[in-house]
Each structure stands twice: as structure tokens, then as C-alpha cells.
Coordinates of C-alpha atoms and ligand atoms in Angstrom, one line a residue:
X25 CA 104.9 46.0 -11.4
X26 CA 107.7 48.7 -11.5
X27 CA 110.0 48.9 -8.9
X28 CA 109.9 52.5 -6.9
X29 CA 112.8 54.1 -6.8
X30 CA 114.1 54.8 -3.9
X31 CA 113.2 58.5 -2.5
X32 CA 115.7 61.0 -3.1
X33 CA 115.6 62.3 0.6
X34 CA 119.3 63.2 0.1
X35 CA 118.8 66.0 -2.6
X36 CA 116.2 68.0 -0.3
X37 CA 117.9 71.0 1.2
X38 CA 118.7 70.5 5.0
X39 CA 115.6 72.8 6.4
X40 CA 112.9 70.7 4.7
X41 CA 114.6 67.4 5.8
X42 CA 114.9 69.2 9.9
X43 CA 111.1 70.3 9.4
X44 CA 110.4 66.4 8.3
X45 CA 112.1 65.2 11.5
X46 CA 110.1 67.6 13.3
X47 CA 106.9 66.1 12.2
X48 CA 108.1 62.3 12.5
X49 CA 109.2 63.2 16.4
X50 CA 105.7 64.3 16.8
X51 CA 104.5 61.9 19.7
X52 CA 101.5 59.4 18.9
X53 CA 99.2 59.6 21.9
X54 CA 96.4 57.7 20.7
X55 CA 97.1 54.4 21.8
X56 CA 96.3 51.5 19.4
X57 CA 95.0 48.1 21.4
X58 CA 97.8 45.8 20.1
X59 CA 100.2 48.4 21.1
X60 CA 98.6 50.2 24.3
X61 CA 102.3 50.6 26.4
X62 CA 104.1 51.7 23.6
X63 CA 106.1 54.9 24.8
X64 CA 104.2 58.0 23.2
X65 CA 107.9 59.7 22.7
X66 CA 109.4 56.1 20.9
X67 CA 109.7 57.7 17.3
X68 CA 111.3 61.4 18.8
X69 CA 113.9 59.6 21.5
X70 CA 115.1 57.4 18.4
X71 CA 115.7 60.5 16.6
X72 CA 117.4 62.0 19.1
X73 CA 120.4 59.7 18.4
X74 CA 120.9 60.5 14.8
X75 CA 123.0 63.7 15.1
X76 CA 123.2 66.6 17.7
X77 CA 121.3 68.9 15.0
X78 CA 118.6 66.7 14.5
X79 CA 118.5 66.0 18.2
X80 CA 118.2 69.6 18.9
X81 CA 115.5 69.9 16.1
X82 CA 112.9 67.1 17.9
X83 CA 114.0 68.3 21.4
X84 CA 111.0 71.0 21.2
X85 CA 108.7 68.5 19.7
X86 CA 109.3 66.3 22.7
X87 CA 108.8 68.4 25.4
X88 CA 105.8 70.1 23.9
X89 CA 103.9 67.4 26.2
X90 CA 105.0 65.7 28.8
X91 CA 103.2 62.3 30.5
X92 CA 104.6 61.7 34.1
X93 CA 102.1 58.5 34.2
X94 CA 104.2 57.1 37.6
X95 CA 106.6 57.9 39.8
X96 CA 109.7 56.3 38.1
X97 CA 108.7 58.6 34.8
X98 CA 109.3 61.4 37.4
X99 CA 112.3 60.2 38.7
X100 CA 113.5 59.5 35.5
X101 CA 112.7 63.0 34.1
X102 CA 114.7 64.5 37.3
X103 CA 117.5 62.4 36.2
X104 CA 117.5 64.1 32.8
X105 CA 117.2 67.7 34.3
X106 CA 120.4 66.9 36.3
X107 CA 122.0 65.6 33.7
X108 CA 121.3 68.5 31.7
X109 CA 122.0 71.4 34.6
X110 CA 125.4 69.5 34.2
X111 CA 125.8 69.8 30.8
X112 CA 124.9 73.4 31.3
X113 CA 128.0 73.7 34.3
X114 CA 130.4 72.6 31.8
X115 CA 129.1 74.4 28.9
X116 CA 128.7 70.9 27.0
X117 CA 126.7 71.8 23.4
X118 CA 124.2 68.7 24.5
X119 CA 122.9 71.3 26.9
X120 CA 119.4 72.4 26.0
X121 CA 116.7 74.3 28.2
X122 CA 113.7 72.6 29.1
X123 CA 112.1 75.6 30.9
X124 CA 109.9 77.3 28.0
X125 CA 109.7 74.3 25.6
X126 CA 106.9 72.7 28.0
X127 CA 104.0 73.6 27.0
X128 CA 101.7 70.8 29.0
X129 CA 102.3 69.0 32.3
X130 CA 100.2 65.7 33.1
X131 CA 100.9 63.8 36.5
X132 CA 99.6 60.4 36.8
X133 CA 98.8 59.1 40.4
X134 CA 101.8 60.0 42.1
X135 CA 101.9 59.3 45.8
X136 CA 104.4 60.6 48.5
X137 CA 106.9 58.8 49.5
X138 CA 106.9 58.5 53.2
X139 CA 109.2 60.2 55.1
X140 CA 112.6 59.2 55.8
X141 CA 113.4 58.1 59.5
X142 CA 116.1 60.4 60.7
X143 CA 118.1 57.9 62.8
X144 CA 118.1 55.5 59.8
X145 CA 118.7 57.8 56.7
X146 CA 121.4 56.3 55.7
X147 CA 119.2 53.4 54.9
X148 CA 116.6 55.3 53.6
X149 CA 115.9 54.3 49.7
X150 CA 117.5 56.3 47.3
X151 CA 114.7 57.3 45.6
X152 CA 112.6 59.3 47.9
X153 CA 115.8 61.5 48.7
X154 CA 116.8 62.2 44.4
X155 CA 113.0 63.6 44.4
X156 CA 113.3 65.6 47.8
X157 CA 116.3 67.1 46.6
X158 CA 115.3 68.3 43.5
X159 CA 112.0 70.2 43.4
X160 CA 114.6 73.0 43.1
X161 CA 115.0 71.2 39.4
X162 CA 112.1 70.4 39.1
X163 CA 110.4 73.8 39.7
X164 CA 111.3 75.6 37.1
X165 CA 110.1 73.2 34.1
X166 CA 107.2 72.6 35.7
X167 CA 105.9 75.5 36.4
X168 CA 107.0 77.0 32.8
X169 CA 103.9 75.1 31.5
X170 CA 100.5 77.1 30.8
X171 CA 98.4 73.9 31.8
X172 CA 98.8 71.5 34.2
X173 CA 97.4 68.5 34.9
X174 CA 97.4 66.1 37.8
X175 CA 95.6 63.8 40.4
X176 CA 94.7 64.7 43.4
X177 CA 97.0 62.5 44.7
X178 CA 99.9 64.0 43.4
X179 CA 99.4 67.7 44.5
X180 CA 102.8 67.2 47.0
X181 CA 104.6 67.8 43.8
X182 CA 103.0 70.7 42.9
X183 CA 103.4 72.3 46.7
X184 CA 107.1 71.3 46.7
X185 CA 107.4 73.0 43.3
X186 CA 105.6 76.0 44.2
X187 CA 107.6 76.4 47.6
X188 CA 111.0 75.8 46.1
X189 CA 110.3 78.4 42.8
X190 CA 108.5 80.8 45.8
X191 CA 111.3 80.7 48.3
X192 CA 113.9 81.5 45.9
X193 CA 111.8 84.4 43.7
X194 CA 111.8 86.1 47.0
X195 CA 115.3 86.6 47.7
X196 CA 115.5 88.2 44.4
X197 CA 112.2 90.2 44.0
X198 CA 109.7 92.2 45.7
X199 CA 107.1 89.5 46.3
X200 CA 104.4 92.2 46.1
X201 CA 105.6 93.5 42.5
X202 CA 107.1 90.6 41.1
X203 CA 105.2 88.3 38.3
X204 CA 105.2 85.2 40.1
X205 CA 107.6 82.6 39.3
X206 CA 105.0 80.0 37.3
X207 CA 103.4 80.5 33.9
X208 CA 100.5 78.3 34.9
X209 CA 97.0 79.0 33.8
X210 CA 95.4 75.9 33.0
X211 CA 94.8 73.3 35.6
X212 CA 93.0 70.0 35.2
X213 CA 92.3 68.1 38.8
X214 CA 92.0 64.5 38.4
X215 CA 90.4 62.3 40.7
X216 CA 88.1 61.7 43.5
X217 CA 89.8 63.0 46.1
X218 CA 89.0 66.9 47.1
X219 CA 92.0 68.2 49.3
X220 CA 93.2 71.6 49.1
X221 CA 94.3 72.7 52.6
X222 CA 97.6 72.3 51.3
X223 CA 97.4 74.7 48.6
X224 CA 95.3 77.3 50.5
X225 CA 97.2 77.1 54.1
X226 CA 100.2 78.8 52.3
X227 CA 101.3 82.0 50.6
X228 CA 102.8 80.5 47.4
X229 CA 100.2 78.1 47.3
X230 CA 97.2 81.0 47.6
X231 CA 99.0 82.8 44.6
X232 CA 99.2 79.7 42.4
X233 CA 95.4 79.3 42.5
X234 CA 95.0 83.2 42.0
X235 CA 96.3 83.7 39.5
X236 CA 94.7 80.0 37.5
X237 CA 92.2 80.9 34.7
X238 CA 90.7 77.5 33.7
X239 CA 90.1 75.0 35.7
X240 CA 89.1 71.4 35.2
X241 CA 88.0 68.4 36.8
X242 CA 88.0 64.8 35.1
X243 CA 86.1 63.7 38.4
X244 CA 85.1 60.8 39.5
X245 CA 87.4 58.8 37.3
X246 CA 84.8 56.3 37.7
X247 CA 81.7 56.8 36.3
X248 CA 78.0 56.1 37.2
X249 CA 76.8 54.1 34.9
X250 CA 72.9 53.6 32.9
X251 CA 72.6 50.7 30.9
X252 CA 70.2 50.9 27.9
X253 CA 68.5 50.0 26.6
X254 CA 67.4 48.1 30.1
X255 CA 65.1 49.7 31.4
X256 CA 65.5 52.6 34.1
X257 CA 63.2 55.5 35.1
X258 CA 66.0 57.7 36.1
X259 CA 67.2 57.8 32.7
X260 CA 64.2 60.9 31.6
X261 CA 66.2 62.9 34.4
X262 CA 69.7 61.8 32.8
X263 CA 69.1 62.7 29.2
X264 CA 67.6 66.0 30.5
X265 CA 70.4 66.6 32.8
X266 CA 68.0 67.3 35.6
X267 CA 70.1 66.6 38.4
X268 CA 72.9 68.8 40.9
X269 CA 76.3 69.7 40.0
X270 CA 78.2 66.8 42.3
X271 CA 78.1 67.8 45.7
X272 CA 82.0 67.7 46.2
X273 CA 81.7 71.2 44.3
X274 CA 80.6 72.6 47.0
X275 CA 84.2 72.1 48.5
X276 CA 85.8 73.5 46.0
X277 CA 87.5 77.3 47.5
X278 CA 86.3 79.2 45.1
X279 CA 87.1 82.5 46.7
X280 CA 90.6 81.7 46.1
X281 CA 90.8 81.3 42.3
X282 CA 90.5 85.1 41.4
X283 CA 91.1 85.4 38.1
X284 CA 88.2 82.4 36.8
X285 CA 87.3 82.4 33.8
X286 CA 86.0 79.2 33.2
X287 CA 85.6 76.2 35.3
X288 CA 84.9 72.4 33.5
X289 CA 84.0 68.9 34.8
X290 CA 83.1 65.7 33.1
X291 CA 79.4 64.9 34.1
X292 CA 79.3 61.8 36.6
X293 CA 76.4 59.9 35.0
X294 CA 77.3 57.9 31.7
X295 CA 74.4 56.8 29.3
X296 CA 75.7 53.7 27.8
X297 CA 73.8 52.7 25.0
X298 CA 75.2 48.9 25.4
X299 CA 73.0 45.8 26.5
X300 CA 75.3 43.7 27.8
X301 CA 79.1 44.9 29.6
X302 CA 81.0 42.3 27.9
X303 CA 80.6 44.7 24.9
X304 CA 82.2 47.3 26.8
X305 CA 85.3 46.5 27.4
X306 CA 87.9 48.6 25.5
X307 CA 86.6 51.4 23.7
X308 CA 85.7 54.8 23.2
X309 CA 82.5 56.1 25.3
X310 CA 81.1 59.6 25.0
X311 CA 81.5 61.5 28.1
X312 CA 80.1 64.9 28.7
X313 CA 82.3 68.3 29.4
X314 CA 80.4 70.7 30.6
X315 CA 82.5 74.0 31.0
X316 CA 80.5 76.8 33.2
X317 CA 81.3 80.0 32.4
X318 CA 80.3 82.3 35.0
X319 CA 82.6 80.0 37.6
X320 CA 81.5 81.0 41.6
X321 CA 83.2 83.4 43.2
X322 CA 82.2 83.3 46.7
X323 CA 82.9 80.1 49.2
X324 CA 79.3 79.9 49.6
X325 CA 77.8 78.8 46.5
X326 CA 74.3 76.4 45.9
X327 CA 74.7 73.9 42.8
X328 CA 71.5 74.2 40.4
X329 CA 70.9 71.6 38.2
X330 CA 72.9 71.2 35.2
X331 CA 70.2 71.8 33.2
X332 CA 69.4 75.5 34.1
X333 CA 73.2 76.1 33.8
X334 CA 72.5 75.0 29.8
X335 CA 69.4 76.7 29.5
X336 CA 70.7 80.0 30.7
X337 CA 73.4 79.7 28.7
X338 CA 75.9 79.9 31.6
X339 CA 77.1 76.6 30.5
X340 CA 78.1 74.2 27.2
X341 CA 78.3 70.6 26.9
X342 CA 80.8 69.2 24.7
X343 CA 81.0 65.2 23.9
X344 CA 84.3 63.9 24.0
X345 CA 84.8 60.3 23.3
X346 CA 87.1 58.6 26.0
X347 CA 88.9 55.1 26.1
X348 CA 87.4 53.2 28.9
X349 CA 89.2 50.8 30.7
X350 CA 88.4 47.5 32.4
X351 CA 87.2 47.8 36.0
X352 CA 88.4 45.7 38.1
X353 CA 85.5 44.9 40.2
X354 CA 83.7 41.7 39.3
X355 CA 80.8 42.3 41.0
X356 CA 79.6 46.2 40.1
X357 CA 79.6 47.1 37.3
X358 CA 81.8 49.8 36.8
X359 CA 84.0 51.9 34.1
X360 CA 87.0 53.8 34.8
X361 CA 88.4 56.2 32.1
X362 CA 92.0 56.5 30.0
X363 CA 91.8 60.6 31.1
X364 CA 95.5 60.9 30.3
X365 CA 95.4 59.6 26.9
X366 CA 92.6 62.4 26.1
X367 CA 93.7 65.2 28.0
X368 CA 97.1 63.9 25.6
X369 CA 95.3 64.3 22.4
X370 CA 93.7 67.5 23.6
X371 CA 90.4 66.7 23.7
X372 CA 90.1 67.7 27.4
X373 CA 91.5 70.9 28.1
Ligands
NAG9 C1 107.1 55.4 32.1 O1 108.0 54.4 32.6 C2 107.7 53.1 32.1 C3 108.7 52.1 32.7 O2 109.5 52.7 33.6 C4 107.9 53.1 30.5 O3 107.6 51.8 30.1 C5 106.9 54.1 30.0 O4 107.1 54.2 28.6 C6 107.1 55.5 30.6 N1 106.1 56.4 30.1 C7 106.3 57.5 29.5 C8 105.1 58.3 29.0 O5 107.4 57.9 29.4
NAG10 C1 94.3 76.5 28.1 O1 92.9 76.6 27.9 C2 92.5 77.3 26.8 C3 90.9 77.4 26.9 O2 90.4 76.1 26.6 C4 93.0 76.7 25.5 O3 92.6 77.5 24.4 C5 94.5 76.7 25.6 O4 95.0 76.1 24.4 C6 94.9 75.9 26.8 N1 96.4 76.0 26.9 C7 97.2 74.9 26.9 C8 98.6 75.2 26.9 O5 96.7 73.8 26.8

């Protein structure tokens, strides 16, 4: 056998090496099983150290998504944004905008830390206060992203975002003229828990959902689950898809989203064709999207069946094939969904 010679990366010119960096900073979302916590952005960050040109040449590649799967990801991402607002103050050439680079937000289960005591803040933990502080940091990358993605449970961060960019667009602008100070149009709503007083009880918070195009719900993040081939006699209704939209719809404010276009959810009932759930526990399962596109417009709205919505052609179901994971739950059977690692890859928009 001949020995290869080595590849002459050297004698390419410098644009075609940058654009080959580019493509090796590319994260890899798809997770492999032997290698399921591997950090998505591994490959980019190591590039990053190689020189401040190739650094500046991945930069974009990483940003382009961004995974916030817990809240130390999110503190940790703060801490980057201050670092860099620093490099900006003292004009250091590691300084590079995040704002505009971001194309895609996704918020794992985030919840809010409790509130510090006021007698005792001194003792308060360190952490709650960096986040507190910096939705003014925050804010601006954020909400520079067309689509958005989080869980229910982490909708604080989005209100503290959306008061802190609000508050400070209206000392500049005429709030009435004015674009508003987010680039959001896509908005992905993960979870089981409906809650959107928050959003709806404020001005900023109105606007934000005014002025959202697509929304999407990955919605029960556990599934209902058939077994086949066992036999069940609901299962003639399931493959016809002759049952409601989920009632939580109902809930939904519609009347505020004003500019709808198109509204998607992941149906709740899974056919599995498996016989036994020992077979089931890592891989891909085909969920249905279904993406409506005549959303409702008015508060008051009465879910028909998800056929009628396919058969009028007010509605389209895609398949997507999603990672399940393990439940947890030794006595139901139940599924629960990777969501982030598909909404990652793009196959849930
Ligand atoms: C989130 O943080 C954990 C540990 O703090 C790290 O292992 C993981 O790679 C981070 N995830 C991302 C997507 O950055
Ligand atoms: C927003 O959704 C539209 C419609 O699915 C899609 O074409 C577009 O790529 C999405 N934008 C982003 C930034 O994901």
C-alpha cells in the first residue's frame, strides 16, 4: 500500500482555508448514543483558539444557534456578553457583536430563581443577582433572533428581556412609531404548562406576541402512547385523526397574536408500531406536525377534529422523526421526547 502524502493544506490560498474552518466549526447537533453530552459547539470553541482571524471566521458559525439547555449555559452565556461589552469599552480587537449573528434561540427548562430576601442580600447566592442584573445584556442578543424557542417554564427570561429592551427603546423613540426593539417572528412553546398572563398583562409583552408570525407548540412533551400491534379499538380513530385539537388550545389568546400566519403543534397521540417497550428505549419515533394555516383569530374559538382541518385543507401533517428518551416512570408507560435536539437540526420549526 502507498503511503498518502500528507495534504498540502498550506498551499491553498487563505479564503479557501477560512471557508474550510467555517464548515468544520459547523456544530453537530445530532447526538450519537456513545456520545449523547458531547458539547454541540466542541469542534467551533477549539477553533476559536487557533488565531484571532480564524476565531473571528467561526464566531458566526457559532452563534448561528444557540442551546441554553440549563440555567448555568445561561449564566455562562451572560458571562461571555460581559466579557465582551468589556472588550467593546476598551476597544480590545477580541470584541465581536453577538446581536445580528443569532439567528435561533432555544431555552431549555429554565426556572426562576426565587427572590432574594432583602434583609439578607448580602447572602443571597451570586447567581440569581449576575442574571437579574443583566437582562439589559441579555436583551439585545436575544431578541435579535427571528425564532425563539423556549419552555414554558422559562418565559421569566423572555418578560425580563422584553421589559428591559422596552424600557430603554422608549426613552429613545416614539413607542407608537418606532419598530419595536426585537426581530422575533418565530416562537416555539415547549411544554405542558399554558401560562400567558405574564405576557398579555403588559404593554411590551402584548407587542411581542403581536407582532409573532409562526407559532409552535412541541406540547405535551410526553406523549400518549398506542402500542401495536396490541390490540386497541381506539386506534381506527387515531390513524384517522378523528379526535379534538387538545383542549389546552382553547387557552391559547389568540386575539393577541395579530399578525398569524401559521400556527403548529405536535399531535398528542403516538402510534407506536413496537410490541414490547423494552424495544423502545433510545430511538427515533415519528411524531406528527401538524401546522394549521388559517390560525384563530378571535379568543373564542371551538377545536374541530384534526381531521376536517386535513380534509379542508386548512391544515398539513408533516412526520418528523424524534429521539425519545427514557421515561422515568416504572409503572406507565410513558415517552418523553429530545425536542431540543430536533428543533436543533431544524426539523421543527
Ligand atoms: C451546558 O453546560 C454543561 C455543563 O455546565 C455543559 O456540559 C454543556 O455542554 C453545556 N451545553 C451547551 C449546549 O453549551
Ligand atoms: C421561521 O419559520 C419559517 C416558516 O417555517 C421558516 O421558513 C424560517 O426559516 C424560520 N426562521 C428561522 C430563523 O428559523
Amino acid at each position: 500500500m502507498q503511503a498518502t502524502s500528507p495534504f498540502p493544506f498550506a498551499n491553498l490560498s487563505t479564503e479557501l482555508i477560512l471557508l474550510i474552518f467555517a464548515h468544520a466549526a459547523r456544530p453537530t447537533f445530532v447526538k450519537t448514543s456513545d456520545d449523547a453530552s458531547k458539547n454541540p459547539y466542541a469542534s467551533a470553541l477549539s477553533l476559536c483558539h487557533v488565531s484571532k482571524i480564524v476565531r473571528r471566521t467561526v464566531l458566526p458559525e457559532l452563534l448561528r444557534t444557540i442551546l441554553l439547555p440549563e440555567y448555568n449555559n445561561v449564566t455562562a452565556f451572560v458571562r461571555t456578553l460581559r466579557m465582551q461589552q468589556a472588550f467593546a469599552l476598551e476597544g480590545n480587537d477580541l470584541h465581536f457583536d453577538y446581536a445580528g449573528r443569532v439567528n435561533r434561540v432555544w431555552f431549555g427548562r429554565i426556572c426562576e430563581p426565587p427572590p432574594q430576601a432583602p434583609v439578607h442580600s448580602n447572602f443571597a447566592s451570586s447567581t440569581t443577582s449576575e442574571l437579574e442584573a443583566d437582562f439589559s445584556l441579555l436583551a439585545p442578543v436575544l431578541l435579535s433572533a427571528p425564532s425563539l424557542a423556549l419552555d414554558f417554564e422559562s418565559l421569566w427570561l423572555l418578560y425580563g428581556c422584553l421589559e428591559s429592551a422596552w424600557s430603554s427603546c422608549i426613552h429613545i423613540n416614539d413607542p407608537e412609531r418606532a419598530p419595536p426593539p426585537w426581530r422575533t417572528n418565530n416562537l416555539t412553546l415547549v411544554g405542558e404548562f399554558n401560562r400567558w398572563r405574564p405576557l398579555t398583562s403588559t404593554t411590551e409583552g402584548s407587542a411581542f406576541l403581536a407582532s409573532i408570525s409562526r407559532l409552535s407548540f412541541l406540547s405535551p412533551t410526553r406523549a400518549e402512547t398506542h402500542l401495536l400491534p396490541t390490540y386497541d379499538p381506539c386506534f381506527d380513530d387515531l390513524e384517522h385523526r378523528q379526535y379534538p385539537l387538545p383542549e389546552w388550545m382553547t387557552s391559547v389568546p389568540w386575539d393577541s397574536f395579530k399578525r398569524l400566519r401559521t400556527v403548529s403543534l405536535v399531535l398528542p397521540r403516538i402510534v407506536l408500531t413496537v410490541a414490547a417497550k423494552t424495544s423502545l428505549s433510545e430511538e427515533n419515533v415519528d411524531v406528527e406536525l401538524l401546522t394549521l394555516f388559517d390560525p384563530p383569530h378571535s379568543a373564542y374559538w371551538d377545536p374541530k377534529d384534526i381531521s376536517a382541518y386535513i380534509e379542508s385543507g386548512e391544515g398539513l401533517i408533516v412526520s418528523v422523526g424524534v429521539r425519545t428518551k427514557l421515561g422515568n416512570s416504572p409503572i406507565q408507560f410513558s415517552v418523553s421526547f429530545d425536542w431540543e435536539e430536533a428543533w436543533a437540526c431544524g426539523l421543527l420549526k
